[in-house]
PDB file of N, CA and C and ligand atoms in Angstrom:
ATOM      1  N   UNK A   1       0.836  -1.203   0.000  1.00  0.00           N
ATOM      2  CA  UNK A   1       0.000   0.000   0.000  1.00  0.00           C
ATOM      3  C   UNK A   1       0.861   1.239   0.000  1.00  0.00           C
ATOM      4  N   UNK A   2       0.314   2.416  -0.109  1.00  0.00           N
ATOM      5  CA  UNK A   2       0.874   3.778  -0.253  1.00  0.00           C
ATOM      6  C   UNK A   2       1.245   4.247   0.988  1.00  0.00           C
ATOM      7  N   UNK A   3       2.152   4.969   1.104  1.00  0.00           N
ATOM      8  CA  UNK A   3       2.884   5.194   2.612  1.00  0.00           C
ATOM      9  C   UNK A   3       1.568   6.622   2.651  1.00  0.00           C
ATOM     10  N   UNK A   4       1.563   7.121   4.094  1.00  0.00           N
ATOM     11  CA  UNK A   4       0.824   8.152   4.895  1.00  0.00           C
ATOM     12  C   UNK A   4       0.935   9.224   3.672  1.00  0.00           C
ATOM     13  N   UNK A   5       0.670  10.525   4.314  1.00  0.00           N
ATOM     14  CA  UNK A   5       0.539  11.926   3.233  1.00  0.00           C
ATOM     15  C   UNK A   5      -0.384  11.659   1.698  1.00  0.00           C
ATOM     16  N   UNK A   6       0.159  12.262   1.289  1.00  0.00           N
ATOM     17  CA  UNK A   6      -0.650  12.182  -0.316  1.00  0.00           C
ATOM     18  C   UNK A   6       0.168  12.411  -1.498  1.00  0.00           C
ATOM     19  N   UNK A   7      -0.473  12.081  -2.754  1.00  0.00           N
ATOM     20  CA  UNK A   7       0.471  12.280  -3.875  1.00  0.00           C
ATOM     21  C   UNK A   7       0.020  13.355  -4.322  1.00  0.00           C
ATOM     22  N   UNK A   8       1.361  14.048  -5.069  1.00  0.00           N
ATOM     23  CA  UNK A   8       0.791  15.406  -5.778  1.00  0.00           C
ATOM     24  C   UNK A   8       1.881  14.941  -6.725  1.00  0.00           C
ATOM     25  N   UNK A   9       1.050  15.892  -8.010  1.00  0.00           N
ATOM     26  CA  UNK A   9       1.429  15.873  -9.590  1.00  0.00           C
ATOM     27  C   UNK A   9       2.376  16.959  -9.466  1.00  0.00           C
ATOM     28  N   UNK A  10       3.723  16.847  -9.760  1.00  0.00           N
ATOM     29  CA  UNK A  10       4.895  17.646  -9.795  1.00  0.00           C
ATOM     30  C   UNK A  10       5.136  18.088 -11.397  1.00  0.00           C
ATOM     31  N   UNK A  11       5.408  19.494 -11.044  1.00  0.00           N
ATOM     32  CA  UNK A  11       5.426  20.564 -12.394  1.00  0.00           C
ATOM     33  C   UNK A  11       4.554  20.240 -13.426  1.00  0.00           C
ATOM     34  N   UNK A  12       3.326  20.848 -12.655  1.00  0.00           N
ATOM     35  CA  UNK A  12       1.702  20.935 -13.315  1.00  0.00           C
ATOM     36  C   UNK A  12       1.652  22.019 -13.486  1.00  0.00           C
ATOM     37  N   UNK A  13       1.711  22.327 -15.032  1.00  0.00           N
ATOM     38  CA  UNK A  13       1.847  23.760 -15.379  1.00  0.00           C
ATOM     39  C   UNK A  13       0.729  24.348 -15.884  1.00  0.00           C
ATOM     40  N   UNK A  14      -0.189  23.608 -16.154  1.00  0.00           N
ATOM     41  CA  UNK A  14      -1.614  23.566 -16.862  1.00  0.00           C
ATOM     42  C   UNK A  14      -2.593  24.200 -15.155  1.00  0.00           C
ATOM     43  N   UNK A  15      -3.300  25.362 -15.290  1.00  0.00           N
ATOM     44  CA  UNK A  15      -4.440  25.767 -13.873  1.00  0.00           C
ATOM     45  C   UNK A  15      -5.404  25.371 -14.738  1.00  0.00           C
ATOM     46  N   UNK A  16      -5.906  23.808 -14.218  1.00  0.00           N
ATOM     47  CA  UNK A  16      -7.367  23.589 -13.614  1.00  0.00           C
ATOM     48  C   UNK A  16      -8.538  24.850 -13.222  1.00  0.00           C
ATOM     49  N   UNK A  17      -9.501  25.101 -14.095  1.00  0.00           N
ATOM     50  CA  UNK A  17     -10.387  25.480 -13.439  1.00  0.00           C
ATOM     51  C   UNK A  17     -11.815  26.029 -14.026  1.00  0.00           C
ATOM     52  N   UNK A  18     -13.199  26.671 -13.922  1.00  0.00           N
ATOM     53  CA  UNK A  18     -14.289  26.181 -14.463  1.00  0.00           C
ATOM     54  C   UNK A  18     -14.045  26.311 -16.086  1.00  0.00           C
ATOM     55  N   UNK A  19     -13.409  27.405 -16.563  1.00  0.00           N
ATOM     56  CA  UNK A  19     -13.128  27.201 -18.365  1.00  0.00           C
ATOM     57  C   UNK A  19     -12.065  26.340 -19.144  1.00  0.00           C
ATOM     58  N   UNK A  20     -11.243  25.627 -18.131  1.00  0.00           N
ATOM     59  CA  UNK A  20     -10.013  25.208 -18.914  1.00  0.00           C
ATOM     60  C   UNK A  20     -10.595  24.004 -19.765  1.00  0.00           C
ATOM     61  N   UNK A  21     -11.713  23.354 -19.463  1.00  0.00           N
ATOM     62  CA  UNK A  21     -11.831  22.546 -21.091  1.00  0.00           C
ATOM     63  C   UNK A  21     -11.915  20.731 -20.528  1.00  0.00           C
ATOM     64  N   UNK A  22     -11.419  20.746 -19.196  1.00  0.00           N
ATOM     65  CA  UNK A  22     -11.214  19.578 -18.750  1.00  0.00           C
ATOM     66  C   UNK A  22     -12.720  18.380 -18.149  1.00  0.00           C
ATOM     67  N   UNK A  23     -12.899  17.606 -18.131  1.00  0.00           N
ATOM     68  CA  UNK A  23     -14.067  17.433 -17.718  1.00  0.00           C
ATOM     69  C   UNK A  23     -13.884  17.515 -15.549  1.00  0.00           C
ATOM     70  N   UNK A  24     -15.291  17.921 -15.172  1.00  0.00           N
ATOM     71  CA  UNK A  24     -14.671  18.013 -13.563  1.00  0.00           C
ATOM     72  C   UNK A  24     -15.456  16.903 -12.987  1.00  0.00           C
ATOM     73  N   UNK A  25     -15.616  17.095 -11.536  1.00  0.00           N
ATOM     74  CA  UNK A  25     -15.947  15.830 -10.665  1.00  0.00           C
ATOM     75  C   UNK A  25     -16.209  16.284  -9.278  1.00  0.00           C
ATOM     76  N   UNK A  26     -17.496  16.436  -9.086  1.00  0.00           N
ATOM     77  CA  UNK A  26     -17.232  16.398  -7.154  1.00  0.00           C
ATOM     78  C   UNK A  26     -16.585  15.819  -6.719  1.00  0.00           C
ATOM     79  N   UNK A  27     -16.086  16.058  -5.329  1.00  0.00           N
ATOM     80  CA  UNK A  27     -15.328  14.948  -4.408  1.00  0.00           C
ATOM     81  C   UNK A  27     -15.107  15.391  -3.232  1.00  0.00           C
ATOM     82  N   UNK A  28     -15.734  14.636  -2.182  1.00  0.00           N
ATOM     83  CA  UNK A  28     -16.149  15.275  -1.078  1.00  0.00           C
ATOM     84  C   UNK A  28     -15.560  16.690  -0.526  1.00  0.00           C
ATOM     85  N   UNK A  29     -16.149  17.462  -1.124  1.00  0.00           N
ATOM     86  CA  UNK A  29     -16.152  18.970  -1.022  1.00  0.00           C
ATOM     87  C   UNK A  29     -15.103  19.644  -1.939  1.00  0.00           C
ATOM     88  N   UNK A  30     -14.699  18.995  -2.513  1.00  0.00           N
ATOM     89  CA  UNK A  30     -13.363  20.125  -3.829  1.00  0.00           C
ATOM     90  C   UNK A  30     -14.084  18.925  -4.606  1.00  0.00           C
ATOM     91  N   UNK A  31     -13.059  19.597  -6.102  1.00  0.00           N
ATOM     92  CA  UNK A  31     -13.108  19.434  -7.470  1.00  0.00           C
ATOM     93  C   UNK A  31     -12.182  18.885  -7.521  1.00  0.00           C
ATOM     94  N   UNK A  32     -11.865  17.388  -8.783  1.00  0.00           N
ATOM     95  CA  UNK A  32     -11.389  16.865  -9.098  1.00  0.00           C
ATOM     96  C   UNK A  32     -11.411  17.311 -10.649  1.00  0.00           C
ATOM     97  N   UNK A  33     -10.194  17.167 -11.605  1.00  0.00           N
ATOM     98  CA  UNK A  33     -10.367  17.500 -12.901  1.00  0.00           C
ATOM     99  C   UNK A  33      -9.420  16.456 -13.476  1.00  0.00           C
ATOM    100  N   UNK A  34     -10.521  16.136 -14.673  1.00  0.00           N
ATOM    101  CA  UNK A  34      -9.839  15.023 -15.285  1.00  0.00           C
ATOM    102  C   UNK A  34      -9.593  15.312 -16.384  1.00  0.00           C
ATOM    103  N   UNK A  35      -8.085  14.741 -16.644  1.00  0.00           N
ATOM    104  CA  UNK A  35      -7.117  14.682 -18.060  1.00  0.00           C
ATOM    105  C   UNK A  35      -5.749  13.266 -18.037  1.00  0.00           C
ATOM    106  N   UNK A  36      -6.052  13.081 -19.378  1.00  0.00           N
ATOM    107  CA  UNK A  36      -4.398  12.120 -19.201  1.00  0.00           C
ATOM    108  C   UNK A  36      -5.001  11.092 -18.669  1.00  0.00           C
ATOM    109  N   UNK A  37      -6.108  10.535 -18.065  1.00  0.00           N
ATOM    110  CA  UNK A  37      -6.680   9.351 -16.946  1.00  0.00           C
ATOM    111  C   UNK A  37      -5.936   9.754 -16.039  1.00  0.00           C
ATOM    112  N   UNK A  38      -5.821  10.426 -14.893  1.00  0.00           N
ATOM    113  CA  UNK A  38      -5.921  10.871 -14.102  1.00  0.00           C
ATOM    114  C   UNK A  38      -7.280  12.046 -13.389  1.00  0.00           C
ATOM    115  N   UNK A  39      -6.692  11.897 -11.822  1.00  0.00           N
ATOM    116  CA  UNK A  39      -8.005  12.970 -11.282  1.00  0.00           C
ATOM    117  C   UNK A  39      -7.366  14.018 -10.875  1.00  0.00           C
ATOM    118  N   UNK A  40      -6.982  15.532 -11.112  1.00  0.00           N
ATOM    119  CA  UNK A  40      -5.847  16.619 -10.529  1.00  0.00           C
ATOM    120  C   UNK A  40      -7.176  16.911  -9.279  1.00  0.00           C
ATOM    121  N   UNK A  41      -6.487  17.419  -8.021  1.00  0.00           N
ATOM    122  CA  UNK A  41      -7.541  18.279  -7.173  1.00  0.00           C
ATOM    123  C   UNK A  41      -6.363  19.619  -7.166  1.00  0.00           C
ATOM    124  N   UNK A  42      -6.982  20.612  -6.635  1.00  0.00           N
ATOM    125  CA  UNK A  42      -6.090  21.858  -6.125  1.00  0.00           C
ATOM    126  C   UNK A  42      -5.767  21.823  -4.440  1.00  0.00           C
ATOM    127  N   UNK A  43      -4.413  21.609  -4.562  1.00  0.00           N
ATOM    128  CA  UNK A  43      -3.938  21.654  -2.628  1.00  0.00           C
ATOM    129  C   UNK A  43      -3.372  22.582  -2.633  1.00  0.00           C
ATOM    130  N   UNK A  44      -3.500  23.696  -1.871  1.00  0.00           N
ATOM    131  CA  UNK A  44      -2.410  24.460  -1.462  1.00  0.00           C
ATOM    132  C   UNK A  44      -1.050  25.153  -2.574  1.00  0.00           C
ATOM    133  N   UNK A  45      -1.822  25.348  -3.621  1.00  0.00           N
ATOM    134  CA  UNK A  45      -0.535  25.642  -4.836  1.00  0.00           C
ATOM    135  C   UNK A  45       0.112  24.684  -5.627  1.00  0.00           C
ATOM    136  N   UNK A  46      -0.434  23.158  -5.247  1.00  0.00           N
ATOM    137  CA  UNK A  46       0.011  22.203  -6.331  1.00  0.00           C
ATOM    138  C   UNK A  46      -1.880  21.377  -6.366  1.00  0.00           C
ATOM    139  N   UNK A  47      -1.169  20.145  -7.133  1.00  0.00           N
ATOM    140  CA  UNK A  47      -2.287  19.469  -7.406  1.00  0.00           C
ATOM    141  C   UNK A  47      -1.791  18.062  -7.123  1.00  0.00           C
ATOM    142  N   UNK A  48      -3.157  17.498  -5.900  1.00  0.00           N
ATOM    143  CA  UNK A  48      -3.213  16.509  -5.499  1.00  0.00           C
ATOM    144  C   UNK A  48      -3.295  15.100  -7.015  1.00  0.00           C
ATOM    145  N   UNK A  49      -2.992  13.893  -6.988  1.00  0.00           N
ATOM    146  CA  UNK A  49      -3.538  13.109  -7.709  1.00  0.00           C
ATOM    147  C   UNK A  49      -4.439  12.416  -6.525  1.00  0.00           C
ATOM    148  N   UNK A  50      -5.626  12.302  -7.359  1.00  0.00           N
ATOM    149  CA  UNK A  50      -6.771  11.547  -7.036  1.00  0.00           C
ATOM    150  C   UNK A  50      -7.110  10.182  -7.833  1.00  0.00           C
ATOM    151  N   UNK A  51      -8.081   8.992  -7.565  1.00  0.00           N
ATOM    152  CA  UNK A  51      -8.533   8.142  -7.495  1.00  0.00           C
ATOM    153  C   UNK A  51      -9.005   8.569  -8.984  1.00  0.00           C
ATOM    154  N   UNK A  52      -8.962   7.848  -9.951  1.00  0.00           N
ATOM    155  CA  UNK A  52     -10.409   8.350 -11.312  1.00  0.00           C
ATOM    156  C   UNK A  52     -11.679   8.325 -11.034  1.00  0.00           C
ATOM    157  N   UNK A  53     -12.260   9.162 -10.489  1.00  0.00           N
ATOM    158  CA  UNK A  53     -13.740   9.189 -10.487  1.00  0.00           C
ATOM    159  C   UNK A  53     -14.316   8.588 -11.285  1.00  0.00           C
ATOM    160  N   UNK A  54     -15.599   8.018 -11.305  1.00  0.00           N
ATOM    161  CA  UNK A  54     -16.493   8.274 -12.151  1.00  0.00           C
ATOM    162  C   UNK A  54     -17.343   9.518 -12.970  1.00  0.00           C
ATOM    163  N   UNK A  55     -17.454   9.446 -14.047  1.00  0.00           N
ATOM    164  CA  UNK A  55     -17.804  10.257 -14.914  1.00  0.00           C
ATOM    165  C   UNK A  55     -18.082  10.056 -16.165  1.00  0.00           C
ATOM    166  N   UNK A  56     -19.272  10.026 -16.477  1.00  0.00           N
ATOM    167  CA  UNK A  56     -19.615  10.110 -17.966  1.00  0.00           C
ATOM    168  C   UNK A  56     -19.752  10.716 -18.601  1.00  0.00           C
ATOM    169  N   UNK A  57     -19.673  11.075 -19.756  1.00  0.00           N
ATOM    170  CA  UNK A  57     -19.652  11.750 -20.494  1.00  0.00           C
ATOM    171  C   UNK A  57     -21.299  11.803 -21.344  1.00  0.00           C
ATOM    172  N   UNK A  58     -22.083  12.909 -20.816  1.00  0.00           N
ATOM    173  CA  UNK A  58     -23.053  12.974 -21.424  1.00  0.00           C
ATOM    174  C   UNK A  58     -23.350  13.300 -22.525  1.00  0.00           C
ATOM    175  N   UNK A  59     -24.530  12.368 -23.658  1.00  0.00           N
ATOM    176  CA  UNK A  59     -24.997  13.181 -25.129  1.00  0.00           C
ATOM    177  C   UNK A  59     -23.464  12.998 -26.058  1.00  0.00           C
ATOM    178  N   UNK A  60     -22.647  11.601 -25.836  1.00  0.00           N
ATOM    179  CA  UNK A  60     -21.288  11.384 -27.063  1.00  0.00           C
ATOM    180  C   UNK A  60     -22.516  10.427 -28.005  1.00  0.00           C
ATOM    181  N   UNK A  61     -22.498  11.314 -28.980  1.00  0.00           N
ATOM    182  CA  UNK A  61     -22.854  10.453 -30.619  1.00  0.00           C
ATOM    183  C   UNK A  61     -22.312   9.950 -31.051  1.00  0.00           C
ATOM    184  N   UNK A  62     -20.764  10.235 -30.724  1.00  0.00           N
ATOM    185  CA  UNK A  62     -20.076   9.497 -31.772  1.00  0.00           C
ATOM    186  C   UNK A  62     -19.656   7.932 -30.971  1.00  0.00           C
ATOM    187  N   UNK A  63     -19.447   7.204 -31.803  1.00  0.00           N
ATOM    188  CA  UNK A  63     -19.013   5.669 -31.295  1.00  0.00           C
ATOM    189  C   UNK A  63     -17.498   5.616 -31.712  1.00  0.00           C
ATOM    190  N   UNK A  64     -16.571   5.199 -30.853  1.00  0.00           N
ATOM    191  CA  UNK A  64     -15.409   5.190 -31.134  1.00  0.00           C
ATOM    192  C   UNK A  64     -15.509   3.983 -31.108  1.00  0.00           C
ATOM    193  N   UNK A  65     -13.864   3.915 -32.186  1.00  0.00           N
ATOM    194  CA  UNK A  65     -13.716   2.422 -32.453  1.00  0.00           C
ATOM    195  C   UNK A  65     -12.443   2.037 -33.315  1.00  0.00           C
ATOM    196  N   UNK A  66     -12.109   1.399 -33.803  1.00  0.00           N
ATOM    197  CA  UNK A  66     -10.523   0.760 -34.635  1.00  0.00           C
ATOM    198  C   UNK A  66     -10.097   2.112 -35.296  1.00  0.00           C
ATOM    199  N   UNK A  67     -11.281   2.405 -36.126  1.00  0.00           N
ATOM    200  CA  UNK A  67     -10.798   2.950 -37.471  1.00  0.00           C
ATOM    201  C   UNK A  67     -11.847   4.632 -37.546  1.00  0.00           C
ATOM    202  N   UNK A  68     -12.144   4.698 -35.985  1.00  0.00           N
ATOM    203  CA  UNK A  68     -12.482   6.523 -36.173  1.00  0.00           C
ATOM    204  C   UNK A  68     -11.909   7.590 -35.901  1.00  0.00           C
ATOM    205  N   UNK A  69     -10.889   7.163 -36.322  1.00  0.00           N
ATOM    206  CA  UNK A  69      -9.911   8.975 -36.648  1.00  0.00           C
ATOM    207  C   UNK A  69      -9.107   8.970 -35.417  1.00  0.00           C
ATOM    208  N   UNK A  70      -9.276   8.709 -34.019  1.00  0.00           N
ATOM    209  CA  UNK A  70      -8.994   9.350 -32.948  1.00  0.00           C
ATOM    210  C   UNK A  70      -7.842   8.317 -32.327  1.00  0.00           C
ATOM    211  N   UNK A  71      -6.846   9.209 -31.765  1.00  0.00           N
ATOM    212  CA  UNK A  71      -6.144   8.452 -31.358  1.00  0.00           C
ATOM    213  C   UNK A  71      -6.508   7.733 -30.118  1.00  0.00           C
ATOM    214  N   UNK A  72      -6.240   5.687 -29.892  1.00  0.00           N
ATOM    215  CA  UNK A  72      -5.864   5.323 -29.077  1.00  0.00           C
ATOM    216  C   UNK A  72      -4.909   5.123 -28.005  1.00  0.00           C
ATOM    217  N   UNK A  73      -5.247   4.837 -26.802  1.00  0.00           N
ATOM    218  CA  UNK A  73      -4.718   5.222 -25.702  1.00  0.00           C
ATOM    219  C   UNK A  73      -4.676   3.816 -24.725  1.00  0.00           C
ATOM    220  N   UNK A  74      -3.398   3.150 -24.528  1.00  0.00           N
ATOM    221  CA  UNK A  74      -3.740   2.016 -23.735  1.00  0.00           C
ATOM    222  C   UNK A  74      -3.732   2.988 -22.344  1.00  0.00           C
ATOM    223  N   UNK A  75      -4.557   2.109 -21.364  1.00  0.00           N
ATOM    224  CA  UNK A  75      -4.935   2.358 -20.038  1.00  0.00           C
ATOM    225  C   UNK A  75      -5.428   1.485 -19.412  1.00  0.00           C
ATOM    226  N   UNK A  76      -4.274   0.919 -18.542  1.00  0.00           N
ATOM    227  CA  UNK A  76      -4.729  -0.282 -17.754  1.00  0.00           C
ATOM    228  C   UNK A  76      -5.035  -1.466 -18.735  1.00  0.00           C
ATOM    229  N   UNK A  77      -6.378  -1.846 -18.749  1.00  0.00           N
ATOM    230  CA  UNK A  77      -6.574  -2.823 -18.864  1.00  0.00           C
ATOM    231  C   UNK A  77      -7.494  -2.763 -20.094  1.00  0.00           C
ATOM    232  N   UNK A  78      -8.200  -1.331 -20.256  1.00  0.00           N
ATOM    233  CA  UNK A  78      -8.493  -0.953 -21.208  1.00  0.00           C
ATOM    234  C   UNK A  78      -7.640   0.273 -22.552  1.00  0.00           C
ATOM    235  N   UNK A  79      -9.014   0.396 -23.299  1.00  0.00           N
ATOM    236  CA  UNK A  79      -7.982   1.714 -24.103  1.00  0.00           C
ATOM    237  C   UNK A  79      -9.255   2.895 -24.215  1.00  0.00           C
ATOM    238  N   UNK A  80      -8.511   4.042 -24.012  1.00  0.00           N
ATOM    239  CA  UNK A  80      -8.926   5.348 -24.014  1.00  0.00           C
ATOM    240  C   UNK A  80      -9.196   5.652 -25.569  1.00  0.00           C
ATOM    241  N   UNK A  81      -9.859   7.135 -25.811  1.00  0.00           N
ATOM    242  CA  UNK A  81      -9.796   7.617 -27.170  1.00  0.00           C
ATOM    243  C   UNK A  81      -9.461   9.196 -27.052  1.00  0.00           C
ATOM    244  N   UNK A  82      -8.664   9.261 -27.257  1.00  0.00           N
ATOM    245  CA  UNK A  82      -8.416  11.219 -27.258  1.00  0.00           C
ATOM    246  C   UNK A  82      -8.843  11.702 -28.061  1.00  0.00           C
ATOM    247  N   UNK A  83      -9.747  12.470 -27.773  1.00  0.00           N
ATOM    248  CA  UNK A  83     -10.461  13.820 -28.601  1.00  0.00           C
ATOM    249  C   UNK A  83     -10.598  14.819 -27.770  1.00  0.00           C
ATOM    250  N   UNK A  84     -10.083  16.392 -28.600  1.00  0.00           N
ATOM    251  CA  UNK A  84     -10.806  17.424 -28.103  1.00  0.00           C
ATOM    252  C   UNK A  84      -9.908  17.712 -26.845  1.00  0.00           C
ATOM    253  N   UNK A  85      -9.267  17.282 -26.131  1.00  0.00           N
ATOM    254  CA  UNK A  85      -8.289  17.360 -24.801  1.00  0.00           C
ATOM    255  C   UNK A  85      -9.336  16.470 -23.927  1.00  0.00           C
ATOM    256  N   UNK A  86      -9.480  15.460 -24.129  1.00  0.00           N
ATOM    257  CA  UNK A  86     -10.262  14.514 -23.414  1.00  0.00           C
ATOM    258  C   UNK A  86     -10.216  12.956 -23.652  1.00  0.00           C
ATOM    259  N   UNK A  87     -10.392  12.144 -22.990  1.00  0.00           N
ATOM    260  CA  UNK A  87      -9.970  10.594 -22.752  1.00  0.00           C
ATOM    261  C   UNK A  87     -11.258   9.878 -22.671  1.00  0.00           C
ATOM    262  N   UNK A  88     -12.007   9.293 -23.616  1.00  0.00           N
ATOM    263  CA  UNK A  88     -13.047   8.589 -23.486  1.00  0.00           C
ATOM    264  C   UNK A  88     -12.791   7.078 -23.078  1.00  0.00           C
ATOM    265  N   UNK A  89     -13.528   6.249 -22.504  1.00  0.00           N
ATOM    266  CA  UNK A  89     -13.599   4.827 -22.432  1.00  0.00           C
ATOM    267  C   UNK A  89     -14.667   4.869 -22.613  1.00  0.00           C
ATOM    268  N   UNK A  90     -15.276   3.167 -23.146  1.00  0.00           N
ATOM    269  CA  UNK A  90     -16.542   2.637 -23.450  1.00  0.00           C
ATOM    270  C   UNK A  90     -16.775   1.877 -22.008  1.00  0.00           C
ATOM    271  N   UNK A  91     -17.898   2.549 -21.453  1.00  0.00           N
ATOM    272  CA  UNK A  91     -18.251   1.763 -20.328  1.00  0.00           C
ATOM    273  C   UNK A  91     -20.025   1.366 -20.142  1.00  0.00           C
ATOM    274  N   UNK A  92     -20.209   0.245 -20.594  1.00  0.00           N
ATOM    275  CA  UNK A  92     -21.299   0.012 -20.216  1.00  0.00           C
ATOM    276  C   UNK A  92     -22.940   0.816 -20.987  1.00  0.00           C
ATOM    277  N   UNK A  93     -22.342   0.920 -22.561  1.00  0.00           N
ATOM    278  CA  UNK A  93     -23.226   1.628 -23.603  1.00  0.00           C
ATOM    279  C   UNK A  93     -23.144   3.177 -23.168  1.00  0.00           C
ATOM    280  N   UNK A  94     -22.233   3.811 -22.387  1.00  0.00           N
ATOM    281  CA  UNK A  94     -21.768   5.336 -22.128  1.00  0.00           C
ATOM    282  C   UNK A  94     -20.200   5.390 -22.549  1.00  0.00           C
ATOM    283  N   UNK A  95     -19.968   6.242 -22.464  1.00  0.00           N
ATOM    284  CA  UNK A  95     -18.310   6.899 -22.140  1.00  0.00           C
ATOM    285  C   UNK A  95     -18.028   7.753 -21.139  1.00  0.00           C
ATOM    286  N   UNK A  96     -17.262   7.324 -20.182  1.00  0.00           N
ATOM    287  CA  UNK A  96     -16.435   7.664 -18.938  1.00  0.00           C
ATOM    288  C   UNK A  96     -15.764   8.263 -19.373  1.00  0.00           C
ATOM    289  N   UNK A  97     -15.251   9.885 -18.822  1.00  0.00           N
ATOM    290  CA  UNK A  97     -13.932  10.662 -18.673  1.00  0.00           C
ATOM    291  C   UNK A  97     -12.792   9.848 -17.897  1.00  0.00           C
ATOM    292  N   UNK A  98     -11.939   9.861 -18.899  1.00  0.00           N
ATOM    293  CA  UNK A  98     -10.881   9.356 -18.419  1.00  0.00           C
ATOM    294  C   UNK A  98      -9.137   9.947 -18.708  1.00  0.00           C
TER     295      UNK A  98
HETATM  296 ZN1   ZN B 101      -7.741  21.672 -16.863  1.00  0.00          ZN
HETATM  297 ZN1   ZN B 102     -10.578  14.272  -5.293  1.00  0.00          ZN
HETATM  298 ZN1   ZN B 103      -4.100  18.272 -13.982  1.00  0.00          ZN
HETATM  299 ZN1   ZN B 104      -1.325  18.325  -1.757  1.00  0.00          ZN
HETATM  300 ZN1   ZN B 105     -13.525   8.389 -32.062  1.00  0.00          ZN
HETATM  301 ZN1   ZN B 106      -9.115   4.921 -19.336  1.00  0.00          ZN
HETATM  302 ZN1   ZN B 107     -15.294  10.510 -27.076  1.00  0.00          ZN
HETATM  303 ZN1   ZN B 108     -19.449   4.837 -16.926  1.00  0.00          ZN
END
């Protein structure tokens, strides 16, 4: 397991925040923002890494797949799709921010 304290994302040069484009996330009482499959929060002048929330991505028409334009992304165990500054997975007839 992870030793005590917390992890933070070192030389995060990108500010998180309601216009930057990222998809967000409650989490018990701050914001989580997701990019890269990761979750950034704001601590104290850096940014925590968080757990990947859940999050779907509401109203995607498009169906990703082998051969639609967008680049793939292995992740874990699955694969992502980058579009737009964003990380889709197929989860369960939706797409999750990832
Ligand atoms: Zn952002
Ligand atoms: Zn969080
Ligand atoms: Zn970030
Ligand atoms: Zn921190
Ligand atoms: Zn696609
Ligand atoms: Zn993913
Ligand atoms: Zn998508
Ligand atoms: Zn989902």
């Amino acid at each position: 397991m992870t030793s005590s304290g917390h992890d933070t994302h070192d030389e995060h040069t990108h500010a998180h925040g309601p216009g930057c484009g990222h998809a967000s996330a409650g989490h018990e009482g701050h914001v989580d923002y997701i990019h890269d499959g990761h979750a950034h929060a704001a601590h104290e002048g850096h940014y925590d890494e968080h757990a990947l929330p859940h999050a779907a991505h509401e109203g995607h028409a498009h169906v990703h797949g082998d051969s639609c334009g967008h680049e793939a992304v292995a992740h874990g165990e699955h694969v992502d799709y980058a579009h737009g500054g964003h990380r889709h997975a197929a989860h369960e007839g939706h797409y999750d921010e990832h």
